[in-house]
Amino acid sequence: MDAILIAGRDVAHHDAVLRQVLDRAQSYNLKLNFDKVKIRKEEVPYVGHLISAHGLKPDPTKVEAMKNMPAPEKKDDVRRFLGSVQYLAKFLPDLAEVEEPLRHLTLTKKDTVFHWDKPQENAFQRIKDLCCTAPILAYYDVKKDVKIQCDASKNAVGAVLLQEGKPIAYTSQKLRTSELNWSPIEKELLVIVFSTEKFREYILGKETVTMMLKVKVKGYDLKVEYLPGKKQVIADTLTQQKEPMMPSKTPDYPWAEAASDIFTFKSKNYEVTELNDLSAFSTIEALKGHFERHANGEAEAALCVGRRLRTNLPISRSLLEPEAYNTNDIKRRMRHVKEKQTYYHNRHGTKELSPLKPGEHVRIRPEPGSKLWRQATVVDHHSSPRSYIVDTGQQKLRRNRVALKLDPGRSTVEVTENDYVTNDDMSHHETLDNPNPASVPPAHHPSRSG
């Protein structure tokens, strides 16, 4: 057995504890090497530290080794030096900030050339000086109050744990690449999170005061409270939520359903149809022209899709199925793809949003190029899943539930059936579809359609 440490409040207490340890060792037939025993010492080296009645100090042999270490000549030497100094990190304030010029040399990028210049030499010597002048750390007392003093600089964050004004431990960390561009107040909040996580074992269950060296919010009387997300109604209106995916049914045969993305585009290299508005009627009329132009003759179109074409005349569904391949296998693979997409979409924090009722006040997600969440009132459910008809006061729009956020600041109003009327004046930028399902004309299939 090795490295048994015994301490006492005074000599009498020390001797009493020592007697108990020796009796326990003898009862279990444990043999101790008395050539290595040191009794009634004011300070003793223990696992790389020097423990004394005044506090915790770094082992002088470790400090001497750091002091005599030669300047690095290659990247591996720098890594070895920075790795060695981490053993003394708890004694060294702002270590991450000081060692930044050296860490830059350890980058694994091939284009990073080892170049030892004045900034690196200054950092190297500064770290040595910190090791030689390391402060004595006080022992943590679970009964005493705890304070954390922290600060954020351009390249790093650092903190010190204090009890009665005496340091218990230091910690620091360089900023990640993404964090370097954060604003000062964001870095100050980051260092609070960093320090509380580092000193978790010391402050867990204790009231802790965090002191910032450069406080940008000084002068404000602020109180930070935790509020569960489900109760953050106002803030939640400004966040984008993701609902579980609702995959469409796999069609029974090719071209049974058609979908189209509508976007703004300027080019002469593509066939583009300009839409006067985004209503279902205008979209269907534009798509009919495309289908007709690309079906140059019934025979050619039949060869293209690999089956007979659908016309205005009644036809058996079996005749519309392709003969060149197994439709059941195609549908099985399509279902598998949809199930896979649904699985990966739904596993990352999706939730079904609460349904809206007619008369409830909402905010509409801003249109592209705008930051304004417009006020509106729910009129009724739309026939499409998760869709609603909302009234902005100027026109009625169809919007998906994810684009509508409750506005609790206004009271609910009563909506009558007469309020649900079609607005034929819907502009291009204000609506996604005709708000009245009954007003959308049925899809007319041309004689040579797929």
Tab-separated table of C-alpha atoms in Angstrom:
chain	number	residue	atom	x	y	z
A	1	MET	CA	0.000	0.000	0.000
A	2	ASP	CA	1.255	3.463	-0.826
A	3	ALA	CA	0.382	7.158	-0.439
A	4	ILE	CA	-1.649	7.261	2.790
A	5	LEU	CA	-2.266	10.828	3.908
A	6	ILE	CA	-3.216	11.629	7.526
A	7	ALA	CA	-4.080	15.126	8.780
A	8	GLY	CA	-5.308	16.586	12.039
A	9	ARG	CA	-6.439	19.880	13.559
A	10	ASP	CA	-3.542	19.751	16.053
A	11	VAL	CA	-0.862	17.338	17.246
A	12	ALA	CA	-3.198	15.439	19.608
A	13	HIS	CA	-5.866	15.005	16.920
A	14	HIS	CA	-3.223	13.998	14.381
A	15	ASP	CA	-1.799	11.300	16.695
A	16	ALA	CA	-5.270	9.948	17.462
A	17	VAL	CA	-6.108	9.569	13.771
A	18	LEU	CA	-2.693	7.986	13.138
A	19	ARG	CA	-3.285	5.421	15.891
A	20	GLN	CA	-6.675	4.484	14.359
A	21	VAL	CA	-5.116	4.003	10.908
A	22	LEU	CA	-2.299	1.800	12.302
A	23	ASP	CA	-4.753	-0.304	14.294
A	24	ARG	CA	-6.960	-0.798	11.237
A	25	ALA	CA	-3.948	-1.768	9.081
A	26	GLN	CA	-2.788	-4.268	11.711
A	27	SER	CA	-6.266	-5.832	11.980
A	28	TYR	CA	-6.249	-6.525	8.228
A	29	ASN	CA	-2.587	-7.656	8.257
A	30	LEU	CA	-1.442	-4.788	6.020
A	31	LYS	CA	2.293	-4.054	6.100
A	32	LEU	CA	3.575	-0.478	5.781
A	33	ASN	CA	7.062	0.597	4.699
A	34	PHE	CA	8.191	2.690	7.650
A	35	ASP	CA	11.300	3.847	5.771
A	36	LYS	CA	8.944	6.100	3.778
A	37	VAL	CA	6.837	7.252	6.692
A	38	LYS	CA	6.963	10.961	7.561
A	39	ILE	CA	5.227	11.983	10.775
A	40	ARG	CA	4.172	15.426	12.039
A	41	LYS	CA	5.307	17.368	8.967
A	42	GLU	CA	4.152	20.933	8.235
A	43	GLU	CA	3.887	20.128	4.535
A	44	VAL	CA	4.045	16.942	2.486
A	45	PRO	CA	4.171	16.241	-1.281
A	46	TYR	CA	1.127	14.318	-2.472
A	47	VAL	CA	0.186	13.327	-6.066
A	48	GLY	CA	2.034	16.273	-7.602
A	49	HIS	CA	0.957	18.856	-5.035
A	50	LEU	CA	2.449	20.230	-1.846
A	51	ILE	CA	-0.097	20.110	0.953
A	52	SER	CA	0.579	22.412	3.889
A	53	ALA	CA	-1.203	24.069	6.768
A	54	HIS	CA	-1.421	27.270	4.713
A	55	GLY	CA	-2.988	25.756	1.599
A	56	LEU	CA	-2.288	23.859	-1.591
A	57	LYS	CA	0.861	24.587	-3.621
A	58	PRO	CA	2.335	23.025	-6.761
A	59	ASP	CA	5.038	20.436	-6.216
A	60	PRO	CA	8.431	22.238	-6.376
A	61	THR	CA	9.866	19.425	-8.486
A	62	LYS	CA	7.128	19.980	-11.109
A	63	VAL	CA	7.778	23.710	-11.092
A	64	GLU	CA	11.522	23.179	-11.457
A	65	ALA	CA	10.955	20.873	-14.425
A	66	MET	CA	8.826	23.515	-16.159
A	67	LYS	CA	11.403	26.208	-15.399
A	68	ASN	CA	14.259	24.237	-16.989
A	69	MET	CA	12.315	23.106	-20.050
A	70	PRO	CA	14.039	24.341	-23.249
A	71	ALA	CA	12.250	26.324	-25.925
A	72	PRO	CA	10.317	24.102	-28.396
A	73	GLU	CA	11.859	23.471	-31.807
A	74	LYS	CA	8.893	21.741	-33.482
A	75	LYS	CA	5.151	21.219	-33.120
A	76	ASP	CA	5.500	18.079	-31.016
A	77	ASP	CA	7.655	20.000	-28.523
A	78	VAL	CA	4.954	22.661	-28.206
A	79	ARG	CA	2.258	20.046	-27.642
A	80	ARG	CA	4.419	18.348	-25.002
A	81	PHE	CA	4.990	21.640	-23.177
A	82	LEU	CA	1.301	22.636	-23.234
A	83	GLY	CA	0.318	19.162	-22.070
A	84	SER	CA	2.725	19.331	-19.136
A	85	VAL	CA	1.550	22.733	-17.978
A	86	GLN	CA	-2.056	21.536	-17.777
A	87	TYR	CA	-1.155	19.683	-14.594
A	88	LEU	CA	-0.641	23.072	-12.957
A	89	ALA	CA	-3.604	24.765	-14.674
A	90	LYS	CA	-5.590	25.127	-11.441
A	91	PHE	CA	-2.795	27.385	-10.093
A	92	LEU	CA	-2.394	29.546	-13.206
A	93	PRO	CA	-4.858	32.417	-13.871
A	94	ASP	CA	-5.702	33.246	-17.507
A	95	LEU	CA	-3.591	30.369	-18.803
A	96	ALA	CA	-5.678	29.930	-21.959
A	97	GLU	CA	-5.177	33.577	-22.929
A	98	VAL	CA	-1.424	33.480	-22.293
A	99	GLU	CA	-0.803	30.268	-24.246
A	100	GLU	CA	-2.802	31.324	-27.333
A	101	PRO	CA	0.318	32.142	-29.475
A	102	LEU	CA	1.670	28.660	-28.713
A	103	ARG	CA	-1.586	26.852	-29.430
A	104	HIS	CA	-1.649	28.452	-32.877
A	105	LEU	CA	1.533	26.489	-33.666
A	106	THR	CA	-0.119	23.165	-32.833
A	107	LEU	CA	-2.739	23.393	-35.574
A	108	THR	CA	-2.805	20.182	-37.582
A	109	LYS	CA	-3.320	21.942	-40.895
A	110	LYS	CA	-0.591	21.131	-43.374
A	111	ASP	CA	-0.163	24.768	-44.337
A	112	THR	CA	0.615	25.784	-40.709
A	113	VAL	CA	4.371	26.357	-40.627
A	114	PHE	CA	6.308	26.153	-37.347
A	115	HIS	CA	7.564	29.688	-36.797
A	116	TRP	CA	9.035	30.614	-33.414
A	117	ASP	CA	9.104	34.380	-33.035
A	118	LYS	CA	8.835	37.014	-30.313
A	119	PRO	CA	5.109	36.441	-29.479
A	120	GLN	CA	5.740	32.716	-28.995
A	121	GLU	CA	8.860	33.316	-26.918
A	122	ASN	CA	7.031	35.844	-24.720
A	123	ALA	CA	4.170	33.402	-24.153
A	124	PHE	CA	6.626	30.611	-23.357
A	125	GLN	CA	8.459	32.696	-20.757
A	126	ARG	CA	5.203	34.086	-19.349
A	127	ILE	CA	3.914	30.557	-18.674
A	128	LYS	CA	7.185	29.700	-16.935
A	129	ASP	CA	6.857	32.798	-14.745
A	130	LEU	CA	3.282	31.854	-13.846
A	131	CYS	CA	4.469	28.411	-12.761
A	132	CYS	CA	7.262	29.882	-10.615
A	133	THR	CA	4.958	32.423	-8.946
A	134	ALA	CA	1.878	30.201	-8.632
A	135	PRO	CA	-0.332	31.330	-5.732
A	136	ILE	CA	-1.214	29.173	-2.745
A	137	LEU	CA	-4.738	27.816	-3.093
A	138	ALA	CA	-6.961	27.705	-0.031
A	139	TYR	CA	-8.736	24.507	0.924
A	140	TYR	CA	-12.393	24.284	0.012
A	141	ASP	CA	-14.762	24.495	2.969
A	142	VAL	CA	-18.258	23.170	2.301
A	143	LYS	CA	-19.675	25.388	5.072
A	144	LYS	CA	-18.419	28.674	3.604
A	145	ASP	CA	-20.032	30.841	0.922
A	146	VAL	CA	-18.734	30.545	-2.624
A	147	LYS	CA	-18.078	33.219	-5.226
A	148	ILE	CA	-16.982	32.907	-8.848
A	149	GLN	CA	-15.012	35.731	-10.415
A	150	CYS	CA	-14.920	35.442	-14.192
A	151	ASP	CA	-13.955	37.409	-17.268
A	152	ALA	CA	-13.989	37.061	-21.045
A	153	SER	CA	-11.275	38.367	-23.334
A	154	LYS	CA	-10.848	38.412	-27.088
A	155	ASN	CA	-9.541	34.847	-27.348
A	156	ALA	CA	-10.399	33.090	-24.076
A	157	VAL	CA	-12.549	32.938	-20.948
A	158	GLY	CA	-11.277	32.515	-17.399
A	159	ALA	CA	-12.598	32.219	-13.855
A	160	VAL	CA	-11.500	31.734	-10.264
A	161	LEU	CA	-13.413	30.111	-7.411
A	162	LEU	CA	-13.213	32.118	-4.175
A	163	GLN	CA	-14.035	31.602	-0.520
A	164	GLU	CA	-13.551	34.574	1.821
A	165	GLY	CA	-11.566	36.281	-0.935
A	166	LYS	CA	-9.041	33.432	-1.216
A	167	PRO	CA	-8.633	31.438	-4.456
A	168	ILE	CA	-9.688	27.808	-4.393
A	169	ALA	CA	-9.019	27.016	-8.066
A	170	TYR	CA	-8.422	28.748	-11.398
A	171	THR	CA	-9.745	27.670	-14.789
A	172	SER	CA	-9.629	29.016	-18.330
A	173	GLN	CA	-10.407	27.958	-21.881
A	174	LYS	CA	-9.733	29.342	-25.327
A	175	LEU	CA	-12.731	30.306	-27.446
A	176	ARG	CA	-13.864	28.187	-30.350
A	177	THR	CA	-13.684	29.612	-33.852
A	178	SER	CA	-17.420	30.361	-33.897
A	179	GLU	CA	-17.257	32.030	-30.458
A	180	LEU	CA	-14.499	34.450	-31.462
A	181	ASN	CA	-17.016	36.558	-33.395
A	182	TRP	CA	-19.499	36.778	-30.521
A	183	SER	CA	-20.337	40.156	-29.041
A	184	PRO	CA	-18.809	41.073	-25.625
A	185	ILE	CA	-22.055	40.517	-23.754
A	186	GLU	CA	-22.440	37.071	-25.360
A	187	LYS	CA	-18.926	36.157	-24.261
A	188	GLU	CA	-19.747	37.337	-20.724
A	189	LEU	CA	-22.747	35.029	-20.602
A	190	LEU	CA	-20.594	32.244	-22.042
A	191	VAL	CA	-18.001	32.584	-19.271
A	192	ILE	CA	-20.739	32.307	-16.639
A	193	VAL	CA	-21.917	29.033	-18.171
A	194	PHE	CA	-18.328	27.807	-18.563
A	195	SER	CA	-17.303	28.615	-14.972
A	196	THR	CA	-20.390	27.078	-13.384
A	197	GLU	CA	-19.835	23.866	-15.337
A	198	LYS	CA	-16.141	23.744	-14.396
A	199	PHE	CA	-16.829	24.340	-10.694
A	200	ARG	CA	-19.965	22.205	-10.599
A	201	GLU	CA	-18.726	19.958	-7.766
A	202	TYR	CA	-18.024	23.003	-5.605
A	203	ILE	CA	-21.223	24.991	-6.140
A	204	LEU	CA	-23.890	22.331	-6.655
A	205	GLY	CA	-26.597	22.901	-4.047
A	206	LYS	CA	-25.024	26.149	-2.769
A	207	GLU	CA	-26.024	29.754	-3.390
A	208	THR	CA	-23.278	31.160	-5.579
A	209	VAL	CA	-22.432	34.761	-6.457
A	210	THR	CA	-20.909	35.287	-9.902
A	211	MET	CA	-18.833	38.446	-10.344
A	212	MET	CA	-17.931	39.801	-13.774
A	213	LEU	CA	-14.804	41.891	-14.181
A	214	LYS	CA	-16.266	43.783	-17.157
A	215	VAL	CA	-20.009	43.922	-16.835
A	216	LYS	CA	-21.839	45.484	-19.802
A	217	VAL	CA	-25.178	45.340	-17.960
A	218	LYS	CA	-23.929	47.201	-14.912
A	219	GLY	CA	-26.495	49.672	-13.604
A	220	TYR	CA	-29.484	47.461	-14.347
A	221	ASP	CA	-31.422	45.677	-11.630
A	222	LEU	CA	-31.778	42.289	-13.314
A	223	LYS	CA	-33.146	39.020	-11.955
A	224	VAL	CA	-32.791	35.896	-14.078
A	225	GLU	CA	-35.396	33.178	-13.605
A	226	TYR	CA	-35.904	29.816	-15.268
A	227	LEU	CA	-39.163	29.457	-17.158
A	228	PRO	CA	-40.083	26.149	-18.871
A	229	GLY	CA	-40.474	26.391	-22.630
A	230	LYS	CA	-44.148	25.408	-22.531
A	231	LYS	CA	-44.887	28.550	-20.487
A	232	GLN	CA	-42.944	30.926	-22.743
A	233	VAL	CA	-45.943	31.869	-24.859
A	234	ILE	CA	-44.684	35.256	-26.071
A	235	ALA	CA	-41.133	34.146	-26.794
A	236	ASP	CA	-42.404	31.009	-28.447
A	237	THR	CA	-44.144	33.093	-31.096
A	238	LEU	CA	-40.742	34.192	-32.355
A	239	THR	CA	-39.277	30.701	-32.676
A	240	GLN	CA	-39.626	28.363	-35.607
A	241	GLN	CA	-41.140	25.051	-34.589
A	242	LYS	CA	-41.018	21.773	-36.455
A	243	GLU	CA	-44.028	19.482	-36.576
A	244	PRO	CA	-43.898	15.725	-37.172
A	245	MET	CA	-43.713	14.869	-40.852
A	246	MET	CA	-46.998	13.868	-42.475
A	247	PRO	CA	-46.015	11.845	-45.577
A	248	SER	CA	-48.439	11.678	-48.464
A	249	LYS	CA	-49.964	8.416	-49.616
A	250	THR	CA	-47.985	6.555	-52.252
A	251	PRO	CA	-49.918	6.747	-55.543
A	252	ASP	CA	-51.107	3.553	-57.204
A	253	TYR	CA	-49.698	4.321	-60.643
A	254	PRO	CA	-47.331	6.867	-62.308
A	255	TRP	CA	-48.518	10.439	-62.736
A	256	ALA	CA	-51.600	9.814	-60.624
A	257	GLU	CA	-50.511	12.878	-58.667
A	258	ALA	CA	-48.356	15.823	-59.691
A	259	ALA	CA	-46.588	18.369	-57.499
A	260	SER	CA	-44.903	21.616	-58.401
A	261	ASP	CA	-42.629	24.077	-56.623
A	262	ILE	CA	-43.367	27.740	-57.263
A	263	PHE	CA	-40.484	30.171	-57.056
A	264	THR	CA	-39.139	33.451	-58.383
A	265	PHE	CA	-36.659	32.931	-61.215
A	266	LYS	CA	-35.149	34.910	-64.064
A	267	SER	CA	-33.506	32.993	-66.896
A	268	LYS	CA	-33.778	32.408	-70.636
A	269	ASN	CA	-32.395	28.869	-70.424
A	270	TYR	CA	-35.517	27.317	-68.903
A	271	GLU	CA	-39.139	27.165	-69.803
A	272	VAL	CA	-40.743	29.496	-67.304
A	273	THR	CA	-44.389	30.379	-66.905
A	274	GLU	CA	-45.138	33.593	-65.088
A	275	LEU	CA	-48.027	33.329	-62.610
A	276	ASN	CA	-50.297	36.280	-62.036
A	277	ASP	CA	-51.104	34.927	-58.575
A	278	LEU	CA	-50.534	31.804	-56.479
A	279	SER	CA	-54.072	30.471	-56.532
A	280	ALA	CA	-54.746	26.812	-57.331
A	281	PHE	CA	-56.662	27.765	-60.504
A	282	SER	CA	-53.758	29.761	-61.997
A	283	THR	CA	-51.239	27.051	-61.080
A	284	ILE	CA	-53.303	24.267	-62.661
A	285	GLU	CA	-53.869	26.250	-65.854
A	286	ALA	CA	-50.130	26.905	-66.204
A	287	LEU	CA	-49.213	23.255	-65.613
A	288	LYS	CA	-51.758	22.060	-68.165
A	289	GLY	CA	-49.854	23.921	-70.860
A	290	HIS	CA	-46.575	22.273	-69.888
A	291	PHE	CA	-48.069	18.788	-69.920
A	292	GLU	CA	-49.621	19.386	-73.330
A	293	ARG	CA	-46.407	20.691	-74.902
A	294	HIS	CA	-44.323	17.775	-73.661
A	295	ALA	CA	-46.807	15.122	-74.876
A	296	ASN	CA	-46.075	15.380	-78.601
A	297	GLY	CA	-48.504	12.766	-79.814
A	298	GLU	CA	-50.311	10.025	-77.940
A	299	ALA	CA	-48.006	7.224	-79.093
A	300	GLU	CA	-44.830	9.086	-78.149
A	301	ALA	CA	-46.256	10.001	-74.748
A	302	ALA	CA	-47.301	6.396	-74.109
A	303	LEU	CA	-43.769	5.213	-74.879
A	304	CYS	CA	-42.362	7.887	-72.550
A	305	VAL	CA	-44.405	6.841	-69.511
A	306	GLY	CA	-44.481	3.141	-70.393
A	307	ARG	CA	-48.256	2.677	-70.230
A	308	ARG	CA	-51.542	3.754	-71.812
A	309	LEU	CA	-52.569	7.352	-71.272
A	310	ARG	CA	-55.481	8.585	-69.240
A	311	THR	CA	-58.172	10.459	-71.169
A	312	ASN	CA	-61.596	11.947	-70.454
A	313	LEU	CA	-63.097	8.563	-71.301
A	314	PRO	CA	-63.521	5.969	-68.544
A	315	ILE	CA	-60.679	3.432	-68.422
A	316	SER	CA	-59.796	0.509	-66.201
A	317	ARG	CA	-57.149	1.345	-63.621
A	318	SER	CA	-55.212	-1.831	-64.462
A	319	LEU	CA	-54.628	-0.503	-67.996
A	320	LEU	CA	-52.893	2.578	-66.571
A	321	GLU	CA	-50.232	0.516	-64.809
A	322	PRO	CA	-46.873	0.180	-66.641
A	323	GLU	CA	-45.981	-3.207	-68.071
A	324	ALA	CA	-42.203	-2.737	-68.178
A	325	TYR	CA	-41.622	-2.988	-64.415
A	326	ASN	CA	-43.219	-4.211	-61.201
A	327	THR	CA	-45.378	-1.423	-59.790
A	328	ASN	CA	-45.675	-3.139	-56.396
A	329	ASP	CA	-41.893	-3.132	-56.030
A	330	ILE	CA	-41.738	0.552	-56.983
A	331	LYS	CA	-44.421	1.451	-54.429
A	332	ARG	CA	-42.659	-0.597	-51.755
A	333	ARG	CA	-39.410	1.270	-52.325
A	334	MET	CA	-41.191	4.626	-52.340
A	335	ARG	CA	-42.878	3.795	-49.039
A	336	HIS	CA	-39.508	2.795	-47.575
A	337	VAL	CA	-37.971	6.135	-48.599
A	338	LYS	CA	-40.864	8.057	-47.050
A	339	GLU	CA	-40.670	6.061	-43.836
A	340	LYS	CA	-36.947	6.739	-43.628
A	341	GLN	CA	-37.452	10.475	-44.211
A	342	THR	CA	-40.198	10.560	-41.583
A	343	TYR	CA	-38.027	8.752	-39.047
A	344	TYR	CA	-35.061	11.125	-39.364
A	345	HIS	CA	-37.312	14.183	-39.414
A	346	ASN	CA	-39.343	13.242	-36.348
A	347	ARG	CA	-36.490	12.158	-34.104
A	348	HIS	CA	-35.158	15.706	-33.663
A	349	GLY	CA	-37.512	17.618	-31.373
A	350	THR	CA	-40.746	17.625	-33.358
A	351	LYS	CA	-44.082	18.149	-31.695
A	352	GLU	CA	-47.670	18.371	-32.814
A	353	LEU	CA	-48.813	21.969	-32.454
A	354	SER	CA	-52.066	22.655	-30.677
A	355	PRO	CA	-55.039	23.206	-33.044
A	356	LEU	CA	-56.406	26.698	-33.501
A	357	LYS	CA	-60.017	27.715	-33.031
A	358	PRO	CA	-62.041	30.250	-35.017
A	359	GLY	CA	-61.768	33.672	-33.405
A	360	GLU	CA	-58.294	33.169	-31.929
A	361	HIS	CA	-55.740	35.895	-32.605
A	362	VAL	CA	-52.468	34.859	-34.221
A	363	ARG	CA	-49.325	36.258	-35.762
A	364	ILE	CA	-48.367	35.271	-39.321
A	365	ARG	CA	-44.768	34.350	-40.058
A	366	PRO	CA	-43.052	37.095	-42.100
A	367	GLU	CA	-42.983	36.800	-45.863
A	368	PRO	CA	-39.557	36.514	-47.566
A	369	GLY	CA	-37.788	39.857	-47.330
A	370	SER	CA	-39.876	41.036	-44.374
A	371	LYS	CA	-39.413	40.827	-40.602
A	372	LEU	CA	-42.947	41.791	-39.635
A	373	TRP	CA	-45.153	39.247	-37.858
A	374	ARG	CA	-48.580	40.457	-38.983
A	375	GLN	CA	-51.675	40.230	-36.825
A	376	ALA	CA	-54.570	38.067	-37.996
A	377	THR	CA	-57.661	36.244	-36.748
A	378	VAL	CA	-58.458	32.586	-37.372
A	379	VAL	CA	-61.604	32.212	-39.500
A	380	ASP	CA	-61.844	28.442	-39.961
A	381	HIS	CA	-60.010	25.216	-40.739
A	382	HIS	CA	-58.931	24.663	-44.323
A	383	SER	CA	-59.635	21.329	-45.988
A	384	SER	CA	-55.872	20.656	-46.244
A	385	PRO	CA	-54.154	19.126	-43.204
A	386	ARG	CA	-52.850	21.603	-40.621
A	387	SER	CA	-54.061	24.560	-42.652
A	388	TYR	CA	-56.231	27.468	-41.581
A	389	ILE	CA	-58.010	30.446	-43.100
A	390	VAL	CA	-56.937	33.651	-41.359
A	391	ASP	CA	-58.147	37.220	-41.793
A	392	THR	CA	-55.636	40.088	-41.625
A	393	GLY	CA	-58.356	42.723	-41.851
A	394	GLN	CA	-57.489	43.400	-45.480
A	395	GLN	CA	-57.748	39.918	-46.972
A	396	LYS	CA	-58.156	36.277	-46.070
A	397	LEU	CA	-55.181	33.949	-46.383
A	398	ARG	CA	-54.512	30.262	-46.140
A	399	ARG	CA	-51.591	29.399	-43.856
A	400	ASN	CA	-50.125	26.230	-42.401
A	401	ARG	CA	-50.255	25.840	-38.625
A	402	VAL	CA	-46.471	26.100	-38.302
A	403	ALA	CA	-46.611	29.617	-39.799
A	404	LEU	CA	-49.204	30.782	-37.227
A	405	LYS	CA	-48.332	31.660	-33.639
A	406	LEU	CA	-50.846	32.454	-30.946
A	407	ASP	CA	-51.008	36.103	-29.946
A	408	PRO	CA	-52.175	36.047	-26.301
A	409	GLY	CA	-52.026	39.817	-26.031
A	410	ARG	CA	-55.422	40.173	-27.753
A	411	SER	CA	-58.749	38.733	-26.701
A	412	THR	CA	-60.617	36.119	-28.743
A	413	VAL	CA	-63.411	37.315	-31.023
A	414	GLU	CA	-66.487	35.459	-32.267
A	415	VAL	CA	-66.496	34.511	-35.941
A	416	THR	CA	-69.783	33.898	-37.760
A	417	GLU	CA	-70.384	31.783	-40.841
A	418	ASN	CA	-71.006	34.945	-42.910
A	419	ASP	CA	-67.408	36.019	-42.269
A	420	TYR	CA	-66.161	33.046	-44.233
A	421	VAL	CA	-66.293	34.414	-47.765
A	422	THR	CA	-64.004	34.176	-50.711
A	423	ASN	CA	-61.624	37.020	-51.367
A	424	ASP	CA	-60.972	37.112	-55.098
A	425	ASP	CA	-58.568	40.001	-54.694
A	426	MET	CA	-55.682	37.965	-53.240
A	427	SER	CA	-52.376	39.417	-54.335
A	428	HIS	CA	-49.291	37.463	-55.421
A	429	HIS	CA	-47.376	38.113	-52.210
A	430	GLU	CA	-50.207	37.659	-49.746
A	431	THR	CA	-51.581	34.170	-50.299
A	432	LEU	CA	-50.413	30.636	-50.930
A	433	ASP	CA	-53.698	29.332	-52.243
A	434	ASN	CA	-57.359	30.171	-52.758
A	435	PRO	CA	-58.827	30.373	-49.224
A	436	ASN	CA	-62.180	28.864	-50.217
A	437	PRO	CA	-61.863	25.182	-51.185
A	438	ALA	CA	-65.213	25.303	-53.001
A	439	SER	CA	-64.017	28.076	-55.297
A	440	VAL	CA	-61.080	26.048	-56.668
A	441	PRO	CA	-62.159	24.516	-59.998
A	442	PRO	CA	-61.586	20.765	-60.418
A	443	ALA	CA	-58.447	19.786	-62.277
A	444	HIS	CA	-59.209	19.509	-65.984
A	445	HIS	CA	-57.130	16.862	-67.705
A	446	PRO	CA	-56.352	17.470	-71.373
A	447	SER	CA	-57.044	14.693	-73.824
A	448	ARG	CA	-53.334	13.803	-73.951
A	449	SER	CA	-52.325	14.036	-70.323
A	450	GLY	CA	-50.348	11.613	-68.211
